[in-house]
């Protein structure tokens, strides 16, 4: 129930809010003051603290980044709840659609469009390689699946067994993985801007080593 203060004056009782429990507890050999609301959760407490503990500093930093990414993902979903298929399905579907569009473009433009479509295959290819799968086999299977209208087919990083051959197909047809649309749009926008910036460079000036006095 506390209010954000914009001035430096003392806070009034109404601005300070309330708390059900205040205690000092030892966590990891360090005394910590804990403010906790138990009975008044229905009053709308919007502040929470996540306590992270790890064996090493590197592991703790990884946990902190994971929590930070999760919090920002929740913020993005609250702003715009639109989702797209994950596990490389969106990139593969875009690659197929852009490649089909390249077939209808005359002249040399189709080669640039095909190159852009091929660059989108980097995401499912990287997922397959990191999962220890045959990237070329996975990309071929995903290309065929998306060409047949299975727009949500993605990379199965767990390498599910193919029922017919008993081999790891690496293709997830019933894809339950989703990505945030705003995150995808931001990544594409930044990548395209970076590529256009490089293509606009028409001259490179090589700096020569300075020749000082001898």
mmCIF file of C-alpha atoms in Angstrom:
data_model
loop_
_atom_site.group_PDB
_atom_site.id
_atom_site.type_symbol
_atom_site.label_atom_id
_atom_site.label_comp_id
_atom_site.label_asym_id
_atom_site.label_seq_id
_atom_site.Cartn_x
_atom_site.Cartn_y
_atom_site.Cartn_z
ATOM 1 C CA UNK A 1 0.000 0.000 0.000
ATOM 2 C CA UNK A 2 2.974 2.374 -0.106
ATOM 3 C CA UNK A 3 3.131 5.230 -2.574
ATOM 4 C CA UNK A 4 6.090 6.400 -4.638
ATOM 5 C CA UNK A 5 7.450 9.665 -3.230
ATOM 6 C CA UNK A 6 8.679 12.398 -5.539
ATOM 7 C CA UNK A 7 9.767 14.803 -2.797
ATOM 8 C CA UNK A 8 12.417 14.679 -0.084
ATOM 9 C CA UNK A 9 10.054 15.454 2.796
ATOM 10 C CA UNK A 10 9.068 12.957 5.493
ATOM 11 C CA UNK A 11 6.451 10.415 4.488
ATOM 12 C CA UNK A 12 3.020 10.443 6.051
ATOM 13 C CA UNK A 13 1.489 7.270 7.544
ATOM 14 C CA UNK A 14 -0.802 6.937 4.539
ATOM 15 C CA UNK A 15 2.150 7.089 2.146
ATOM 16 C CA UNK A 16 4.263 4.568 4.070
ATOM 17 C CA UNK A 17 1.809 1.702 3.686
ATOM 18 C CA UNK A 18 1.766 -1.299 5.982
ATOM 19 C CA UNK A 19 3.387 -4.699 6.481
ATOM 20 C CA UNK A 20 2.230 -7.841 8.300
ATOM 21 C CA UNK A 21 5.612 -9.145 9.413
ATOM 22 C CA UNK A 22 9.089 -7.697 9.815
ATOM 23 C CA UNK A 23 11.887 -9.925 11.059
ATOM 24 C CA UNK A 24 15.608 -10.530 10.827
ATOM 25 C CA UNK A 25 16.604 -13.920 9.446
ATOM 26 C CA UNK A 26 20.039 -15.383 8.810
ATOM 27 C CA UNK A 27 20.494 -16.584 5.224
ATOM 28 C CA UNK A 28 23.854 -17.979 4.175
ATOM 29 C CA UNK A 29 25.524 -16.665 7.309
ATOM 30 C CA UNK A 30 24.322 -13.110 6.704
ATOM 31 C CA UNK A 31 21.518 -11.390 8.634
ATOM 32 C CA UNK A 32 18.744 -10.195 6.353
ATOM 33 C CA UNK A 33 15.781 -7.986 7.239
ATOM 34 C CA UNK A 34 12.626 -9.456 5.718
ATOM 35 C CA UNK A 35 9.397 -7.551 5.134
ATOM 36 C CA UNK A 36 6.573 -9.992 4.455
ATOM 37 C CA UNK A 37 2.879 -9.668 3.764
ATOM 38 C CA UNK A 38 0.895 -12.808 4.474
ATOM 39 C CA UNK A 39 -2.601 -11.873 5.593
ATOM 40 C CA UNK A 40 -2.996 -8.868 3.319
ATOM 41 C CA UNK A 41 -2.125 -10.407 -0.053
ATOM 42 C CA UNK A 42 -5.582 -9.555 -1.326
ATOM 43 C CA UNK A 43 -4.802 -5.865 -0.758
ATOM 44 C CA UNK A 44 -2.608 -5.869 -3.832
ATOM 45 C CA UNK A 45 1.059 -6.069 -2.838
ATOM 46 C CA UNK A 46 3.044 -5.572 -6.065
ATOM 47 C CA UNK A 47 6.557 -5.994 -4.672
ATOM 48 C CA UNK A 48 8.399 -9.302 -4.519
ATOM 49 C CA UNK A 49 11.990 -10.290 -3.858
ATOM 50 C CA UNK A 50 13.685 -13.278 -5.486
ATOM 51 C CA UNK A 51 16.578 -14.701 -3.486
ATOM 52 C CA UNK A 52 19.232 -16.488 -5.551
ATOM 53 C CA UNK A 53 21.976 -18.684 -4.119
ATOM 54 C CA UNK A 54 24.632 -20.613 -6.015
ATOM 55 C CA UNK A 55 27.937 -22.364 -5.463
ATOM 56 C CA UNK A 56 29.987 -20.041 -7.665
ATOM 57 C CA UNK A 57 29.766 -16.486 -8.918
ATOM 58 C CA UNK A 58 29.415 -17.612 -12.540
ATOM 59 C CA UNK A 59 26.439 -19.825 -11.761
ATOM 60 C CA UNK A 60 24.844 -17.015 -9.767
ATOM 61 C CA UNK A 61 25.320 -14.610 -12.683
ATOM 62 C CA UNK A 62 23.667 -17.109 -15.042
ATOM 63 C CA UNK A 63 20.720 -17.465 -12.670
ATOM 64 C CA UNK A 64 20.384 -13.707 -12.414
ATOM 65 C CA UNK A 65 20.334 -13.344 -16.210
ATOM 66 C CA UNK A 66 17.726 -16.108 -16.479
ATOM 67 C CA UNK A 67 15.453 -14.414 -13.960
ATOM 68 C CA UNK A 68 15.982 -11.049 -15.628
ATOM 69 C CA UNK A 69 15.062 -12.510 -19.023
ATOM 70 C CA UNK A 70 11.950 -14.124 -17.552
ATOM 71 C CA UNK A 71 10.809 -10.894 -15.924
ATOM 72 C CA UNK A 72 11.284 -8.929 -19.139
ATOM 73 C CA UNK A 73 9.431 -11.645 -21.077
ATOM 74 C CA UNK A 74 6.478 -11.295 -18.699
ATOM 75 C CA UNK A 75 6.545 -7.521 -19.155
ATOM 76 C CA UNK A 76 6.473 -7.892 -22.928
ATOM 77 C CA UNK A 77 3.584 -10.374 -22.778
ATOM 78 C CA UNK A 78 1.610 -7.975 -20.578
ATOM 79 C CA UNK A 79 2.118 -5.225 -23.164
ATOM 80 C CA UNK A 80 1.373 -7.415 -26.185
ATOM 81 C CA UNK A 81 0.168 -10.965 -25.663
ATOM 82 C CA UNK A 82 0.667 -12.117 -29.243
ATOM 83 C CA UNK A 83 2.834 -15.237 -29.569
ATOM 84 C CA UNK A 84 4.388 -17.083 -32.501
ATOM 85 C CA UNK A 85 5.560 -20.706 -32.813
ATOM 86 C CA UNK A 86 9.036 -21.210 -31.383
ATOM 87 C CA UNK A 87 11.802 -23.804 -31.760
ATOM 88 C CA UNK A 88 12.795 -22.272 -35.107
ATOM 89 C CA UNK A 89 9.335 -22.738 -36.635
ATOM 90 C CA UNK A 90 8.759 -19.044 -37.316
ATOM 91 C CA UNK A 91 12.110 -18.605 -39.051
ATOM 92 C CA UNK A 92 11.589 -21.719 -41.153
ATOM 93 C CA UNK A 93 8.092 -20.660 -42.211
ATOM 94 C CA UNK A 94 9.370 -17.200 -43.157
ATOM 95 C CA UNK A 95 12.204 -18.761 -45.144
ATOM 96 C CA UNK A 96 9.768 -20.937 -47.100
ATOM 97 C CA UNK A 97 7.382 -18.050 -47.784
ATOM 98 C CA UNK A 98 10.164 -15.671 -48.826
ATOM 99 C CA UNK A 99 11.695 -18.344 -51.060
ATOM 100 C CA UNK A 100 8.329 -18.806 -52.766
ATOM 101 C CA UNK A 101 8.111 -15.057 -53.230
ATOM 102 C CA UNK A 102 11.574 -15.060 -54.816
ATOM 103 C CA UNK A 103 10.312 -17.459 -57.483
ATOM 104 C CA UNK A 104 7.851 -14.808 -58.650
ATOM 105 C CA UNK A 105 10.442 -12.001 -58.861
ATOM 106 C CA UNK A 106 12.215 -11.526 -62.188
ATOM 107 C CA UNK A 107 15.783 -10.406 -62.645
ATOM 108 C CA UNK A 108 18.628 -10.407 -60.173
ATOM 109 C CA UNK A 109 16.450 -9.402 -57.228
ATOM 110 C CA UNK A 110 15.442 -12.998 -56.662
ATOM 111 C CA UNK A 111 19.008 -13.932 -55.676
ATOM 112 C CA UNK A 112 19.065 -11.332 -52.925
ATOM 113 C CA UNK A 113 15.636 -12.478 -51.713
ATOM 114 C CA UNK A 114 16.780 -16.099 -51.669
ATOM 115 C CA UNK A 115 19.887 -15.134 -49.691
ATOM 116 C CA UNK A 116 17.707 -13.389 -47.112
ATOM 117 C CA UNK A 117 15.505 -16.488 -46.869
ATOM 118 C CA UNK A 118 18.549 -18.693 -46.392
ATOM 119 C CA UNK A 119 19.849 -16.457 -43.612
ATOM 120 C CA UNK A 120 16.671 -17.125 -41.601
ATOM 121 C CA UNK A 121 17.504 -20.841 -41.563
ATOM 122 C CA UNK A 122 20.398 -20.021 -39.228
ATOM 123 C CA UNK A 123 18.138 -20.249 -36.156
ATOM 124 C CA UNK A 124 16.816 -23.815 -36.658
ATOM 125 C CA UNK A 125 20.244 -24.887 -37.888
ATOM 126 C CA UNK A 126 21.902 -23.598 -34.705
ATOM 127 C CA UNK A 127 19.264 -25.263 -32.523
ATOM 128 C CA UNK A 128 19.842 -28.582 -34.275
ATOM 129 C CA UNK A 129 23.626 -28.347 -33.988
ATOM 130 C CA UNK A 130 23.493 -27.439 -30.290
ATOM 131 C CA UNK A 131 21.213 -30.427 -29.669
ATOM 132 C CA UNK A 132 23.679 -32.791 -31.368
ATOM 133 C CA UNK A 133 21.403 -33.468 -34.333
ATOM 134 C CA UNK A 134 22.191 -33.646 -38.027
ATOM 135 C CA UNK A 135 21.501 -30.046 -39.048
ATOM 136 C CA UNK A 136 21.167 -30.770 -42.768
ATOM 137 C CA UNK A 137 18.700 -33.597 -42.105
ATOM 138 C CA UNK A 138 16.645 -31.448 -39.728
ATOM 139 C CA UNK A 139 16.524 -28.501 -42.136
ATOM 140 C CA UNK A 140 15.433 -30.757 -44.994
ATOM 141 C CA UNK A 141 12.673 -32.250 -42.860
ATOM 142 C CA UNK A 142 11.508 -28.857 -41.627
ATOM 143 C CA UNK A 143 11.502 -27.485 -45.169
ATOM 144 C CA UNK A 144 9.304 -30.358 -46.326
ATOM 145 C CA UNK A 145 6.979 -30.018 -43.333
ATOM 146 C CA UNK A 146 6.465 -26.287 -43.837
ATOM 147 C CA UNK A 147 6.018 -26.752 -47.572
ATOM 148 C CA UNK A 148 3.161 -29.152 -46.723
ATOM 149 C CA UNK A 149 1.445 -26.529 -44.588
ATOM 150 C CA UNK A 150 2.696 -27.508 -41.112
ATOM 151 C CA UNK A 151 3.609 -23.969 -40.105
ATOM 152 C CA UNK A 152 4.285 -24.802 -36.443
ATOM 153 C CA UNK A 153 6.864 -27.542 -37.059
ATOM 154 C CA UNK A 154 10.075 -26.814 -35.179
ATOM 155 C CA UNK A 155 13.307 -28.369 -33.956
ATOM 156 C CA UNK A 156 12.993 -31.087 -31.320
ATOM 157 C CA UNK A 157 16.073 -30.457 -29.187
ATOM 158 C CA UNK A 158 15.405 -33.657 -27.253
ATOM 159 C CA UNK A 159 15.699 -35.644 -30.491
ATOM 160 C CA UNK A 160 12.489 -37.632 -30.413
ATOM 161 C CA UNK A 161 12.626 -41.053 -32.093
ATOM 162 C CA UNK A 162 10.990 -41.447 -35.465
ATOM 163 C CA UNK A 163 8.373 -44.188 -35.226
ATOM 164 C CA UNK A 164 9.020 -45.555 -38.710
ATOM 165 C CA UNK A 165 12.811 -45.708 -38.727
ATOM 166 C CA UNK A 166 13.694 -45.560 -35.028
ATOM 167 C CA UNK A 167 16.187 -42.766 -35.706
ATOM 168 C CA UNK A 168 16.286 -39.312 -34.172
ATOM 169 C CA UNK A 169 14.278 -37.108 -36.498
ATOM 170 C CA UNK A 170 14.788 -33.874 -34.603
ATOM 171 C CA UNK A 171 11.502 -32.489 -35.955
ATOM 172 C CA UNK A 172 8.714 -31.452 -33.617
ATOM 173 C CA UNK A 173 5.416 -31.372 -35.500
ATOM 174 C CA UNK A 174 3.136 -30.716 -32.492
ATOM 175 C CA UNK A 175 5.128 -27.717 -31.365
ATOM 176 C CA UNK A 176 4.181 -26.481 -27.906
ATOM 177 C CA UNK A 177 7.003 -23.934 -27.778
ATOM 178 C CA UNK A 178 6.093 -20.287 -28.302
ATOM 179 C CA UNK A 179 8.055 -17.069 -28.649
ATOM 180 C CA UNK A 180 6.994 -13.498 -28.023
ATOM 181 C CA UNK A 181 6.105 -11.600 -31.176
ATOM 182 C CA UNK A 182 7.642 -8.318 -29.982
ATOM 183 C CA UNK A 183 10.952 -10.075 -29.289
ATOM 184 C CA UNK A 184 10.999 -11.551 -32.788
ATOM 185 C CA UNK A 185 10.177 -8.228 -34.412
ATOM 186 C CA UNK A 186 12.885 -6.434 -32.466
ATOM 187 C CA UNK A 187 15.500 -9.063 -33.362
ATOM 188 C CA UNK A 188 14.599 -8.956 -37.061
ATOM 189 C CA UNK A 189 14.600 -5.159 -37.085
ATOM 190 C CA UNK A 190 18.055 -4.931 -35.526
ATOM 191 C CA UNK A 191 19.502 -7.637 -37.777
ATOM 192 C CA UNK A 192 18.120 -6.026 -40.933
ATOM 193 C CA UNK A 193 19.364 -2.577 -39.894
ATOM 194 C CA UNK A 194 22.838 -3.997 -39.266
ATOM 195 C CA UNK A 195 22.902 -5.715 -42.662
ATOM 196 C CA UNK A 196 21.736 -2.559 -44.445
ATOM 197 C CA UNK A 197 24.379 -0.512 -42.666
ATOM 198 C CA UNK A 198 27.113 -2.861 -43.904
ATOM 199 C CA UNK A 199 25.732 -2.830 -47.453
ATOM 200 C CA UNK A 200 25.711 0.980 -47.506
ATOM 201 C CA UNK A 201 29.479 1.094 -46.967
ATOM 202 C CA UNK A 202 30.861 1.959 -50.406
ATOM 203 C CA UNK A 203 34.441 2.752 -49.446
ATOM 204 C CA UNK A 204 36.890 1.508 -46.844
ATOM 205 C CA UNK A 205 39.809 3.692 -45.826
ATOM 206 C CA UNK A 206 42.791 1.705 -44.557
ATOM 207 C CA UNK A 207 44.771 3.473 -41.883
ATOM 208 C CA UNK A 208 48.531 3.349 -42.366
ATOM 209 C CA UNK A 209 50.932 3.129 -39.433
ATOM 210 C CA UNK A 210 52.257 6.504 -38.342
ATOM 211 C CA UNK A 211 55.849 7.208 -39.282
ATOM 212 C CA UNK A 212 57.363 9.293 -36.551
ATOM 213 C CA UNK A 213 60.749 10.932 -36.427
ATOM 214 C CA UNK A 214 63.751 8.684 -36.646
#
